[in-house]
Amino acid sequence: MTDYLPSASSRQRVTFAESQKFSFCTTWFDKVADQDRKYIVNIFVDTKEIEIMDVGRKQAFLKRCPYPELDMTKFYLGNSVVIHGRQHNIVEFANEYTKKALSSAQERTCAIVKPHAYGANPNIFKDLLRELHKNQLAVSRLQLSQLTPQDAAQFYAEHVSKPFYPSLQQMITSGPALIIELVGDQAVQKWRNIIGPTDPRQALPQHLRSKYGISVTENAFHGSATPQEAEREIQIAFQLRPLCAPEHSRTAVIVIEPTFKAQYGDILSHLFTQINQVSGLVVSGIHSADPVAADIDELFKAYQGVIPNWRSYCDAFDDGVCIAIELTGSNDVIQNARNIVGPFDPEIAKLLKPQSVRAVFGKDCVQNAVFVTDIAEEAEIHSDFWFRCAE
Ligand code: GDP
């Protein structure tokens, strides 16, 4: 099965010896007490066992026990993992051994699809994600944002005094840019190898810049130069506001289920192709978010009793990073979005709307690939949740 997240073995690049134990500091938000509780989660990789210590109470919270669903690809800093129904946010490695063994496999880089390339060709997502998959790089966050001249000067600080800077600034602030955080072994170098040299004329056919670059300035993609630069750029880029439609405009939100991460590229390409065919319909936002289970339940409350298998459907959306796409612009944006997504049940979608996203990608009524706003009263709540409040 294809999967854009690297497999556990490749991503960690470590040999799992007998009784190998990795330890992580995690937090779980205790809604009743209204505070974060701290834990140490110990993972016994070879025996697929888990143990959780309660840091505050200085005692075992969960004694060492089998953990058959262990998936080491989910254990990276910043991610959250559901363990026995609780969402643990992984905030730090708990010891030097774990840090040394895992941190090089978790290098991050800042990739950007520059404004002139974003939206120019829906296949750009397919090409980009295919390359990431081949190189075992994972998308850990993405968002659509527009840089101001001040943002550009901060991001490209080292180039501000160079003669080409005015054209660089003009290009990078000229429209929405898709900002992507990539994680994986040697992510910085691998992404640079994927996009190729700064001047697209010097790029080889396999480089993305040769296909989508127009000139040295309009070379379609950004990639961090070093791991240190990557950390600096990620900090700047993900502090920008995700673009979304102005409040009170008519919107609909489509959210890709995290279990479909292997097909993010194909689903995005399919969506963009269909959206482009509806006159007046525009993508006003793209934003990834990893909401906690309780928030998903609250968000989907209006659909309780309406959606079949409501509980399982909510659970499917709290299993990792979700990608949300906000649509606006047309008079009947919700109806247009529903037409693109198709009927809730993929089997019915195949019969009635064979080109719809659920017909093409959905598996059943829980894994139906995407959620879509289908009640006008909910539209503002969805836009607020995924674009104005979500982290
Ligand atoms: P990168 O790491 O390959 O993106 O290259 P740099 O960090 O050196 O430059 C940042 C961006 O500035 C490039 O991606 C180009 O868009 C632009 N740029 C760099 N060098 C030149 C140049 O000599 N002329 C022009 N017009 N633009 C340049």
PDB file of C-alpha atoms in Angstrom, residues 120-226:
ATOM      1  CA  ALA A 120      -1.385  27.142 -12.038  1.00  0.00           C
ATOM      2  CA  ASN A 121      -1.745  23.400 -12.471  1.00  0.00           C
ATOM      3  CA  PRO A 122      -3.759  21.006 -10.295  1.00  0.00           C
ATOM      4  CA  ASN A 123      -1.230  18.246 -11.076  1.00  0.00           C
ATOM      5  CA  ILE A 124       1.381  20.083  -9.038  1.00  0.00           C
ATOM      6  CA  PHE A 125       0.060  18.340  -5.896  1.00  0.00           C
ATOM      7  CA  LYS A 126       0.227  14.937  -7.514  1.00  0.00           C
ATOM      8  CA  ASP A 127       3.807  15.482  -8.719  1.00  0.00           C
ATOM      9  CA  LEU A 128       4.924  16.952  -5.427  1.00  0.00           C
ATOM     10  CA  LEU A 129       3.405  14.232  -3.264  1.00  0.00           C
ATOM     11  CA  ARG A 130       4.627  11.466  -5.546  1.00  0.00           C
ATOM     12  CA  GLU A 131       8.186  12.771  -5.075  1.00  0.00           C
ATOM     13  CA  LEU A 132       7.712  13.008  -1.316  1.00  0.00           C
ATOM     14  CA  HIS A 133       6.482   9.444  -1.205  1.00  0.00           C
ATOM     15  CA  LYS A 134       9.421   8.197  -3.291  1.00  0.00           C
ATOM     16  CA  ASN A 135      11.797   9.969  -0.913  1.00  0.00           C
ATOM     17  CA  GLN A 136       9.973   8.921   2.250  1.00  0.00           C
ATOM     18  CA  LEU A 137       9.221  12.447   3.359  1.00  0.00           C
ATOM     19  CA  ALA A 138       6.033  13.152   5.282  1.00  0.00           C
ATOM     20  CA  VAL A 139       3.842  16.265   5.185  1.00  0.00           C
ATOM     21  CA  SER A 140       3.432  17.222   8.824  1.00  0.00           C
ATOM     22  CA  ARG A 141       1.739  20.617   8.320  1.00  0.00           C
ATOM     23  CA  LEU A 142       0.612  22.766   5.434  1.00  0.00           C
ATOM     24  CA  GLN A 143      -1.223  26.020   4.961  1.00  0.00           C
ATOM     25  CA  LEU A 144      -2.058  28.593   2.358  1.00  0.00           C
ATOM     26  CA  SER A 145      -0.862  32.059   3.334  1.00  0.00           C
ATOM     27  CA  GLN A 146      -0.032  35.339   1.653  1.00  0.00           C
ATOM     28  CA  LEU A 147       3.234  36.974   2.680  1.00  0.00           C
ATOM     29  CA  THR A 148       3.406  40.726   3.232  1.00  0.00           C
ATOM     30  CA  PRO A 149       6.576  42.672   2.273  1.00  0.00           C
ATOM     31  CA  GLN A 150       7.527  42.560   5.992  1.00  0.00           C
ATOM     32  CA  ASP A 151       7.086  38.761   6.091  1.00  0.00           C
ATOM     33  CA  ALA A 152       9.165  38.440   2.930  1.00  0.00           C
ATOM     34  CA  ALA A 153      11.976  40.579   4.367  1.00  0.00           C
ATOM     35  CA  GLN A 154      12.041  38.447   7.519  1.00  0.00           C
ATOM     36  CA  PHE A 155      11.897  35.154   5.633  1.00  0.00           C
ATOM     37  CA  TYR A 156      14.503  36.147   3.022  1.00  0.00           C
ATOM     38  CA  ALA A 157      16.630  38.214   5.451  1.00  0.00           C
ATOM     39  CA  GLU A 158      19.915  37.144   3.855  1.00  0.00           C
ATOM     40  CA  HIS A 159      18.796  38.391   0.404  1.00  0.00           C
ATOM     41  CA  VAL A 160      17.278  41.745   1.330  1.00  0.00           C
ATOM     42  CA  SER A 161      20.319  43.777   0.234  1.00  0.00           C
ATOM     43  CA  LYS A 162      20.877  41.868  -3.025  1.00  0.00           C
ATOM     44  CA  PRO A 163      20.053  43.412  -6.415  1.00  0.00           C
ATOM     45  CA  PHE A 164      17.457  40.748  -7.240  1.00  0.00           C
ATOM     46  CA  TYR A 165      15.541  41.241  -3.964  1.00  0.00           C
ATOM     47  CA  PRO A 166      12.842  43.627  -5.333  1.00  0.00           C
ATOM     48  CA  SER A 167      11.784  41.035  -7.917  1.00  0.00           C
ATOM     49  CA  LEU A 168      11.946  38.232  -5.333  1.00  0.00           C
ATOM     50  CA  GLN A 169       9.783  40.235  -2.936  1.00  0.00           C
ATOM     51  CA  GLN A 170       7.318  41.142  -5.674  1.00  0.00           C
ATOM     52  CA  MET A 171       6.977  37.474  -6.687  1.00  0.00           C
ATOM     53  CA  ILE A 172       6.657  35.945  -3.205  1.00  0.00           C
ATOM     54  CA  THR A 173       4.049  38.499  -2.066  1.00  0.00           C
ATOM     55  CA  SER A 174       2.075  38.401  -5.321  1.00  0.00           C
ATOM     56  CA  GLY A 175      -0.543  35.882  -4.145  1.00  0.00           C
ATOM     57  CA  PRO A 176      -1.213  32.841  -1.985  1.00  0.00           C
ATOM     58  CA  ALA A 177       1.756  30.551  -1.308  1.00  0.00           C
ATOM     59  CA  LEU A 178       1.370  26.961  -0.132  1.00  0.00           C
ATOM     60  CA  ILE A 179       3.663  26.411   2.850  1.00  0.00           C
ATOM     61  CA  ILE A 180       4.532  22.826   3.724  1.00  0.00           C
ATOM     62  CA  GLU A 181       6.488  21.404   6.645  1.00  0.00           C
ATOM     63  CA  LEU A 182       8.181  18.157   5.676  1.00  0.00           C
ATOM     64  CA  VAL A 183       9.602  15.614   8.104  1.00  0.00           C
ATOM     65  CA  GLY A 184      11.953  12.737   7.465  1.00  0.00           C
ATOM     66  CA  ASP A 185      15.481  11.475   7.364  1.00  0.00           C
ATOM     67  CA  GLN A 186      17.658  14.214   5.758  1.00  0.00           C
ATOM     68  CA  ALA A 187      14.527  16.126   4.804  1.00  0.00           C
ATOM     69  CA  VAL A 188      16.434  19.329   3.930  1.00  0.00           C
ATOM     70  CA  GLN A 189      18.756  17.762   1.369  1.00  0.00           C
ATOM     71  CA  LYS A 190      16.152  15.390  -0.011  1.00  0.00           C
ATOM     72  CA  TRP A 191      13.674  18.194  -0.739  1.00  0.00           C
ATOM     73  CA  ARG A 192      16.387  20.259  -2.403  1.00  0.00           C
ATOM     74  CA  ASN A 193      17.269  17.256  -4.566  1.00  0.00           C
ATOM     75  CA  ILE A 194      13.617  16.961  -5.540  1.00  0.00           C
ATOM     76  CA  ILE A 195      13.234  20.591  -6.651  1.00  0.00           C
ATOM     77  CA  GLY A 196      16.684  20.993  -8.237  1.00  0.00           C
ATOM     78  CA  PRO A 197      18.903  24.049  -8.748  1.00  0.00           C
ATOM     79  CA  THR A 198      17.787  27.652  -8.237  1.00  0.00           C
ATOM     80  CA  ASP A 199      17.829  28.361 -11.991  1.00  0.00           C
ATOM     81  CA  PRO A 200      15.192  26.122 -13.647  1.00  0.00           C
ATOM     82  CA  ARG A 201      17.198  26.202 -16.906  1.00  0.00           C
ATOM     83  CA  GLN A 202      19.917  24.221 -15.162  1.00  0.00           C
ATOM     84  CA  ALA A 203      17.467  21.704 -13.684  1.00  0.00           C
ATOM     85  CA  LEU A 204      17.260  18.124 -14.951  1.00  0.00           C
ATOM     86  CA  PRO A 205      13.932  16.816 -16.287  1.00  0.00           C
ATOM     87  CA  GLN A 206      13.214  14.950 -13.034  1.00  0.00           C
ATOM     88  CA  HIS A 207      13.494  18.137 -10.970  1.00  0.00           C
ATOM     89  CA  LEU A 208      10.195  19.835 -10.099  1.00  0.00           C
ATOM     90  CA  ARG A 209      11.689  23.234 -10.923  1.00  0.00           C
ATOM     91  CA  SER A 210      12.315  22.125 -14.513  1.00  0.00           C
ATOM     92  CA  LYS A 211       8.601  21.356 -14.923  1.00  0.00           C
ATOM     93  CA  TYR A 212       7.056  24.282 -13.049  1.00  0.00           C
ATOM     94  CA  GLY A 213       9.810  26.931 -12.951  1.00  0.00           C
ATOM     95  CA  ILE A 214       9.695  29.855 -15.382  1.00  0.00           C
ATOM     96  CA  SER A 215      12.787  31.878 -14.463  1.00  0.00           C
ATOM     97  CA  VAL A 216      15.351  32.252 -11.668  1.00  0.00           C
ATOM     98  CA  THR A 217      12.911  34.407  -9.734  1.00  0.00           C
ATOM     99  CA  GLU A 218       9.828  32.395 -10.619  1.00  0.00           C
ATOM    100  CA  ASN A 219      11.365  29.012  -9.899  1.00  0.00           C
ATOM    101  CA  ALA A 220       8.161  27.594  -8.418  1.00  0.00           C
ATOM    102  CA  PHE A 221       9.447  26.163  -5.128  1.00  0.00           C
ATOM    103  CA  HIS A 222      11.341  27.086  -2.010  1.00  0.00           C
ATOM    104  CA  GLY A 223      13.467  24.698   0.014  1.00  0.00           C
ATOM    105  CA  SER A 224      15.464  25.433   3.176  1.00  0.00           C
ATOM    106  CA  ALA A 225      19.234  25.469   2.760  1.00  0.00           C
ATOM    107  CA  THR A 226      20.221  23.863   6.103  1.00  0.00           C
TER     108      THR A 226
END
